[in-house]
Amino acid sequence: MTAVGRPFSQTRLPGFAPLLVIASATVMTVLVLLPLFVVFSDAFSKGIGHYLAAITEPDAVSAMKLTLLVAAIAVPLNAVFGIAAAWCIARFEFRGKGVLLTLIDLPFSMSPVVSGLVWVLLFGAQGWFGTWLIDHDVKIIFATTGLVLATILVTFPFVARELIPLMQDQGSDEEAAALTLGAGGFTTFWRITLPNIRWALLYGVLLCNARAMGEFGAVSVVSGHIRGLTTTLPLHVEVLYNDYDFVGAFAAASLLASLGLVTLVLKTGLEWRHSGELSANRRH
Amino acid sequence: MTTFSPPASAPTRRMLVGGLAAAPLLASPLLAGPAQAQAGRTITLLNVSYDPTRELYKEINAAFAAYWKGKTGEILDIKQSHGGSGKQARSVIEGLEADVVTLALAGDIDEISERAKLLPANWQSRLPDNSTPYTSTIVFLVRKGNPKGIRDWPDLVKPSVGVITPNPKTSGGARWSYLAAYNYGVQHGGPGAAKDYITRLYRNVPVLGAGARDATTNFAQRNLGDVLLSWENEAYLTIDEFGPNFDIVYPSSSILAEPPVALVDKIVDRHKTRVQATGYLNFLYSPLAQDIVGKHHFRPREAKAAAKYAASFKTIPLATIDKAFGGWKKASVAHFADGALFDQIYKPA
């Protein structure tokens, strides 16, 4: 359908190619593999027993649960938002489309600290809605809700940005045909739109999830750093590091790194199996 | 051609949809965890504290929870939050629901009282000893054997000396360090000499961390600088944690650092935890807690604990914030407010 060939793989490599390969392999080793190795070797530096104790300690377990909870709320919401936004943008012409696209990209260009701070300015005790929230005993900042809001704001472009180029590329012919043949809106979406975008959607969800679980800056601003209550896994790493518990910090970091590695494996698998459907994304 | 069968086989689609639907389900047993823990008769208290008290309050919280359970039968879960004192005060002002605050200096609790009106202005007179159940001071931590020969304040402004201290804008310990240094300058030449001295001192600071822990980690873990201006307790803790690679140097004079504690009235009334939080703060003055205080290298107020740990603290002349600077309000306005003396003398390298 939209399969784009890869001309470079078919041409002969220039003579200096081996040098480039060595250079990039070196950079990868120093910048990616070495730090990853350090994380795991430090995590296990006092033995497996110490490592297991560090990751099963109550604050670590609570940080892990909180991280999964935040991702479990933020990622599905962003998936729904991403599909809706991509559908609007790819299928319809309307005024303000450019503005909407820019807004979707905003979290990419904004510092995560700002993404956290806006919620404090809105919902903090001294913020716009602070007094009302206190009067009605609603806790947003320094609670799970704030962590979820900050994470949603930081991660919302991921799914939309994966889907928009693909859906624009696919066009609306199949959907139009379905509608002409009498299918309802939901049937068309369920049987035509969703199957066409499913791999790109899964890819976007994976990226969104990786960022949601790893986010530090935005959640740090709204967390309040209450141990065992509002510290997500990345914040827990910082807490332990500052407690001089370096093995614990690296053990928690290794959990995060493992989550990242799983995401990477899934993502690579997807790219390998469905390169045609995903290739539309390479343009941005 | 009246049926639409999508090119992909049906099982794959179900797998995908099923997978997406399962994600929240997988997480849902986890959601029950924290909620169940809070059920029953457990009462939660939040102590928002500054950086170097992490280990101290971990032990005190356990001791108080045991004491309180024996006395009342109530089960307490005391949560901790730590960070630079100024930053922590900011969080409480923004709505972090601290039942008690145990910060590095009275000025930060004054801010909470003034800006958020969460506790009365006279909070510091409600508990004994200026509401400071323990004190500390500022000392120098140097590398083993003191290779740069740092003995007193004048040695810090020598050209080749790197001084590590956090940012006085965000860190309480850094404010005490700054004032101790400034006061040394005043005593040895008056305000003009003090300004000159402090200017040269901060010229030797390569990086300002956000809190005491940042600074300690920079010095001890990353080997930055030759001397750390440190809380006395943090200096001893560094030796406990990192082994005997450091020496503590007591300067000829320093400052009496009084880290105060306070009940946050509006929060305890909202949480209905006034009784427990008051009990917690009073407990800090008890012989049991005072012994823990001494064990963690803070200077106890209570006579017996003070005597027990006296040998580990060197007696040097200590200026007080009230006598030397006229209290925290004056000191803040003159030194740490926007555009005040610190902003005038410090230029990032």
CSV table of C-alpha atoms in Angstrom, one decimal, chain B residues 14-290:
chain,number,residue,atom,x,y,z
B,14,ARG,CA,-8.2,-9.7,18.8
B,15,MET,CA,-4.8,-10.0,20.3
B,16,LEU,CA,-4.1,-6.4,19.8
B,17,VAL,CA,-7.4,-5.2,21.2
B,18,GLY,CA,-7.2,-7.7,24.0
B,19,GLY,CA,-3.7,-6.6,24.8
B,20,LEU,CA,-4.7,-3.0,25.1
B,21,ALA,CA,-7.7,-3.8,27.2
B,22,ALA,CA,-5.6,-6.0,29.5
B,23,ALA,CA,-3.2,-3.3,30.3
B,24,PRO,CA,-5.4,-1.6,32.9
B,25,LEU,CA,-6.6,-4.9,34.2
B,26,LEU,CA,-3.1,-6.1,34.8
B,27,ALA,CA,-2.5,-3.0,36.9
B,28,SER,CA,-5.7,-3.1,38.8
B,29,PRO,CA,-4.7,-5.6,41.5
B,30,LEU,CA,-1.9,-3.3,42.2
B,31,LEU,CA,-4.3,-0.4,42.7
B,32,ALA,CA,-5.8,-2.1,45.7
B,33,GLY,CA,-2.4,-2.1,47.5
B,34,PRO,CA,-2.0,1.4,48.9
B,35,ALA,CA,-5.8,1.8,49.6
B,36,GLN,CA,-5.9,-1.3,51.8
B,37,ALA,CA,-2.8,-0.3,53.6
B,38,GLN,CA,-4.5,2.9,54.7
B,39,ALA,CA,-7.7,1.2,55.8
B,40,GLY,CA,-8.1,0.1,59.4
B,41,ARG,CA,-6.9,2.2,62.3
B,42,THR,CA,-3.7,3.5,60.8
B,43,ILE,CA,-3.3,7.2,61.1
B,44,THR,CA,-0.9,8.9,58.7
B,45,LEU,CA,1.4,11.8,59.6
B,46,LEU,CA,3.5,13.7,57.1
B,47,ASN,CA,6.8,15.2,58.3
B,48,VAL,CA,8.2,17.6,55.7
B,49,SER,CA,11.9,18.0,56.5
B,50,TYR,CA,15.1,19.3,55.1
B,51,ASP,CA,18.0,17.3,53.5
B,52,PRO,CA,20.3,15.9,56.2
B,53,THR,CA,17.6,14.6,58.6
B,54,ARG,CA,16.7,11.6,56.4
B,55,GLU,CA,18.4,9.0,58.7
B,56,LEU,CA,17.5,10.8,61.9
B,57,TYR,CA,13.8,10.9,61.3
B,58,LYS,CA,13.8,7.3,59.9
B,59,GLU,CA,14.9,6.2,63.4
B,60,ILE,CA,12.8,8.7,65.4
B,61,ASN,CA,9.6,7.8,63.4
B,62,ALA,CA,10.0,4.1,64.2
B,63,ALA,CA,10.7,4.9,67.9
B,64,PHE,CA,7.7,7.3,68.1
B,65,ALA,CA,5.3,4.9,66.4
B,66,ALA,CA,6.2,2.2,68.9
B,67,TYR,CA,5.9,4.7,71.8
B,68,TRP,CA,2.5,5.9,70.6
B,69,LYS,CA,1.1,2.5,70.0
B,70,GLY,CA,2.0,1.5,73.6
B,71,LYS,CA,0.5,4.7,74.9
B,72,THR,CA,-2.7,4.9,72.9
B,73,GLY,CA,-3.1,1.7,70.9
B,74,GLU,CA,-3.2,3.8,67.7
B,75,ILE,CA,-1.1,2.7,64.8
B,76,LEU,CA,0.8,5.5,63.1
B,77,ASP,CA,2.4,5.6,59.7
B,78,ILE,CA,4.8,8.5,59.6
B,79,LYS,CA,5.7,9.6,56.1
B,80,GLN,CA,8.8,11.6,55.3
B,81,SER,CA,9.7,14.1,52.6
B,82,HIS,CA,13.1,15.6,52.2
B,83,GLY,CA,14.8,18.2,50.1
B,84,GLY,CA,16.4,21.7,50.3
B,85,SER,CA,14.7,23.5,53.2
B,86,GLY,CA,13.6,26.5,51.1
B,87,LYS,CA,12.2,24.2,48.4
B,88,GLN,CA,10.3,22.1,51.0
B,89,ALA,CA,8.8,25.3,52.5
B,90,ARG,CA,7.7,26.3,49.0
B,91,SER,CA,6.0,22.9,48.5
B,92,VAL,CA,4.1,23.3,51.8
B,93,ILE,CA,3.0,26.8,50.7
B,94,GLU,CA,1.8,25.3,47.4
B,95,GLY,CA,-0.2,22.7,49.2
B,96,LEU,CA,2.0,19.8,50.3
B,97,GLU,CA,-0.1,18.7,53.4
B,98,ALA,CA,2.6,18.5,56.1
B,99,ASP,CA,1.2,17.8,59.6
B,100,VAL,CA,4.6,18.9,61.0
B,101,VAL,CA,7.5,20.7,59.4
B,102,THR,CA,11.0,20.2,60.6
B,103,LEU,CA,13.1,22.6,58.6
B,104,ALA,CA,16.6,23.9,58.6
B,105,LEU,CA,15.9,27.5,59.7
B,106,ALA,CA,13.1,29.5,61.3
B,107,GLY,CA,12.9,31.9,58.2
B,108,ASP,CA,11.5,29.1,56.1
B,109,ILE,CA,8.7,28.3,58.6
B,110,ASP,CA,8.1,32.1,58.8
B,111,GLU,CA,7.5,32.0,55.1
B,112,ILE,CA,4.9,29.3,55.5
B,113,SER,CA,3.2,31.3,58.2
B,114,GLU,CA,3.2,34.6,56.2
B,115,ARG,CA,2.4,33.4,52.7
B,116,ALA,CA,0.0,30.5,53.3
B,117,LYS,CA,-1.3,31.4,56.8
B,118,LEU,CA,-1.1,27.7,57.8
B,119,LEU,CA,0.3,28.4,61.3
B,120,PRO,CA,0.3,31.5,63.6
B,121,ALA,CA,3.2,34.0,63.5
B,122,ASN,CA,4.2,33.2,67.0
B,123,TRP,CA,4.8,29.5,66.2
B,124,GLN,CA,8.4,29.6,67.5
B,125,SER,CA,7.4,30.4,71.1
B,126,ARG,CA,5.1,27.3,71.3
B,127,LEU,CA,7.7,24.7,72.0
B,128,PRO,CA,10.8,24.8,74.3
B,129,ASP,CA,14.2,26.1,73.2
B,130,ASN,CA,12.9,28.3,70.3
B,131,SER,CA,11.2,25.2,69.0
B,132,THR,CA,14.5,23.6,68.2
B,133,PRO,CA,14.9,20.2,69.9
B,134,TYR,CA,18.4,19.9,68.6
B,135,THR,CA,21.1,22.2,67.2
B,136,SER,CA,24.1,21.9,65.0
B,137,THR,CA,26.8,24.1,63.6
B,138,ILE,CA,28.8,24.6,60.4
B,139,VAL,CA,32.2,22.8,60.1
B,140,PHE,CA,34.7,22.1,57.3
B,141,LEU,CA,35.0,18.7,55.8
B,142,VAL,CA,38.4,18.2,54.0
B,143,ARG,CA,40.1,15.4,52.3
B,144,LYS,CA,42.1,12.9,54.4
B,145,GLY,CA,45.3,14.5,55.8
B,146,ASN,CA,44.1,18.0,54.9
B,147,PRO,CA,46.4,18.4,51.8
B,148,LYS,CA,45.5,22.0,51.3
B,149,GLY,CA,46.1,22.9,55.0
B,150,ILE,CA,42.7,24.3,55.7
B,151,ARG,CA,42.5,25.3,59.3
B,152,ASP,CA,40.2,28.3,59.5
B,153,TRP,CA,38.0,30.7,57.6
B,154,PRO,CA,40.9,32.8,55.9
B,155,ASP,CA,42.2,29.6,54.3
B,156,LEU,CA,39.0,29.2,52.3
B,157,VAL,CA,39.7,32.3,50.2
B,158,LYS,CA,43.2,31.2,49.1
B,159,PRO,CA,43.3,31.1,45.3
B,160,SER,CA,43.8,27.4,44.8
B,161,VAL,CA,41.1,26.2,47.2
B,162,GLY,CA,37.8,24.9,45.8
B,163,VAL,CA,34.9,25.4,48.2
B,164,ILE,CA,31.7,23.3,48.0
B,165,THR,CA,28.6,24.7,49.4
B,166,PRO,CA,25.0,24.6,48.2
B,167,ASN,CA,22.9,27.6,47.0
B,168,PRO,CA,21.7,29.8,49.9
B,169,LYS,CA,18.6,30.6,47.9
B,170,THR,CA,17.3,27.0,48.2
B,171,SER,CA,19.4,25.4,51.0
B,172,GLY,CA,19.1,26.1,54.7
B,173,GLY,CA,22.6,24.7,55.5
B,174,ALA,CA,24.0,27.0,52.9
B,175,ARG,CA,22.4,30.0,54.6
B,176,TRP,CA,24.0,29.0,57.9
B,177,SER,CA,27.4,28.5,56.2
B,178,TYR,CA,27.1,31.9,54.5
B,179,LEU,CA,26.2,33.6,57.8
B,180,ALA,CA,29.0,31.9,59.7
B,181,ALA,CA,31.5,33.0,57.2
B,182,TYR,CA,30.1,36.6,57.1
B,183,ASN,CA,30.1,36.8,60.8
B,184,TYR,CA,33.7,35.8,60.9
B,185,GLY,CA,34.4,38.7,58.5
B,186,VAL,CA,32.5,41.1,60.7
B,187,GLN,CA,34.4,40.1,63.8
B,188,HIS,CA,37.7,40.5,62.0
B,189,GLY,CA,37.3,43.9,60.4
B,190,GLY,CA,33.7,44.9,60.3
B,191,PRO,CA,30.9,44.8,57.6
B,192,GLY,CA,33.2,46.1,54.8
B,193,ALA,CA,35.8,43.4,55.4
B,194,ALA,CA,33.0,40.9,55.7
B,195,LYS,CA,31.6,41.8,52.3
B,196,ASP,CA,35.0,41.5,50.8
B,197,TYR,CA,35.7,38.2,52.5
B,198,ILE,CA,32.4,36.6,51.4
B,199,THR,CA,32.9,37.9,47.8
B,200,ARG,CA,36.3,36.2,47.6
B,201,LEU,CA,34.9,33.0,49.3
B,202,TYR,CA,32.1,32.5,46.7
B,203,ARG,CA,34.6,33.2,43.9
B,204,ASN,CA,36.1,29.8,45.1
B,205,VAL,CA,32.8,27.9,44.7
B,206,PRO,CA,32.8,26.0,41.4
B,207,VAL,CA,29.2,24.9,41.6
B,208,LEU,CA,26.2,25.6,43.9
B,209,GLY,CA,24.1,22.5,44.5
B,210,ALA,CA,20.4,22.8,45.4
B,211,GLY,CA,20.6,21.2,48.8
B,212,ALA,CA,23.0,19.9,51.4
B,213,ARG,CA,22.9,16.4,49.9
B,214,ASP,CA,23.8,17.6,46.4
B,215,ALA,CA,26.8,19.4,47.8
B,216,THR,CA,27.9,16.4,49.9
B,217,THR,CA,27.6,14.1,47.0
B,218,ASN,CA,29.5,16.5,44.8
B,219,PHE,CA,32.3,16.6,47.3
B,220,ALA,CA,32.4,13.0,48.5
B,221,GLN,CA,31.2,11.0,45.6
B,222,ARG,CA,32.3,13.1,42.6
B,223,ASN,CA,35.5,14.4,44.3
B,224,LEU,CA,34.8,18.0,43.5
B,225,GLY,CA,36.6,20.8,45.5
B,226,ASP,CA,38.9,20.7,48.5
B,227,VAL,CA,36.6,21.6,51.3
B,228,LEU,CA,32.9,21.2,52.0
B,229,LEU,CA,31.1,23.7,54.2
B,230,SER,CA,28.9,21.3,56.0
B,231,TRP,CA,26.4,20.8,58.7
B,232,GLU,CA,28.3,19.2,61.6
B,233,ASN,CA,26.0,16.2,61.6
B,234,GLU,CA,26.3,15.8,57.8
B,235,ALA,CA,30.1,15.9,58.1
B,236,TYR,CA,30.1,13.0,60.6
B,237,LEU,CA,27.5,11.1,58.5
B,238,THR,CA,29.8,11.5,55.4
B,239,ILE,CA,32.6,9.8,57.3
B,240,ASP,CA,30.2,7.1,58.5
B,241,GLU,CA,29.0,6.5,54.9
B,242,PHE,CA,32.1,7.0,52.8
B,243,GLY,CA,34.7,5.7,55.2
B,244,PRO,CA,37.7,7.5,56.6
B,245,ASN,CA,38.7,9.4,53.5
B,246,PHE,CA,37.9,12.7,55.1
B,247,ASP,CA,38.8,14.9,58.1
B,248,ILE,CA,36.6,17.3,60.0
B,249,VAL,CA,38.1,20.7,60.7
B,250,TYR,CA,36.5,23.0,63.3
B,251,PRO,CA,37.2,26.6,62.5
B,252,SER,CA,38.0,29.2,65.2
B,253,SER,CA,34.3,30.2,65.4
B,254,SER,CA,31.1,29.2,63.7
B,255,ILE,CA,27.3,29.7,64.1
B,256,LEU,CA,24.7,28.0,66.3
B,257,ALA,CA,22.4,26.5,63.7
B,258,GLU,CA,18.9,26.0,65.1
B,259,PRO,CA,16.7,23.9,62.9
B,260,PRO,CA,13.2,24.4,64.2
B,261,VAL,CA,10.1,22.2,64.2
B,262,ALA,CA,6.5,23.3,64.1
B,263,LEU,CA,2.9,22.0,64.0
B,264,VAL,CA,1.0,23.1,60.9
B,265,ASP,CA,-2.3,24.0,62.5
B,266,LYS,CA,-4.5,24.2,59.5
B,267,ILE,CA,-3.3,20.9,58.1
B,268,VAL,CA,-3.6,18.9,61.4
B,269,ASP,CA,-7.1,20.3,61.9
B,270,ARG,CA,-8.1,19.3,58.4
B,271,HIS,CA,-6.5,15.8,58.9
B,272,LYS,CA,-7.8,15.6,62.6
B,273,THR,CA,-4.3,14.7,63.6
B,274,ARG,CA,-3.5,17.5,66.1
B,275,VAL,CA,-3.2,15.1,69.1
B,276,GLN,CA,-0.8,12.8,67.3
B,277,ALA,CA,1.3,15.6,65.7
B,278,THR,CA,1.6,17.4,69.0
B,279,GLY,CA,2.7,14.2,70.6
B,280,TYR,CA,5.2,13.7,67.9
B,281,LEU,CA,6.8,17.1,68.4
B,282,ASN,CA,6.9,16.7,72.2
B,283,PHE,CA,8.4,13.3,71.8
B,284,LEU,CA,11.4,15.0,70.0
B,285,TYR,CA,12.4,16.5,73.4
B,286,SER,CA,12.1,13.2,75.3
B,287,PRO,CA,15.3,11.4,76.6
B,288,LEU,CA,14.7,8.6,74.1
B,289,ALA,CA,14.5,10.9,71.0
B,290,GLN,CA,17.3,13.1,72.3
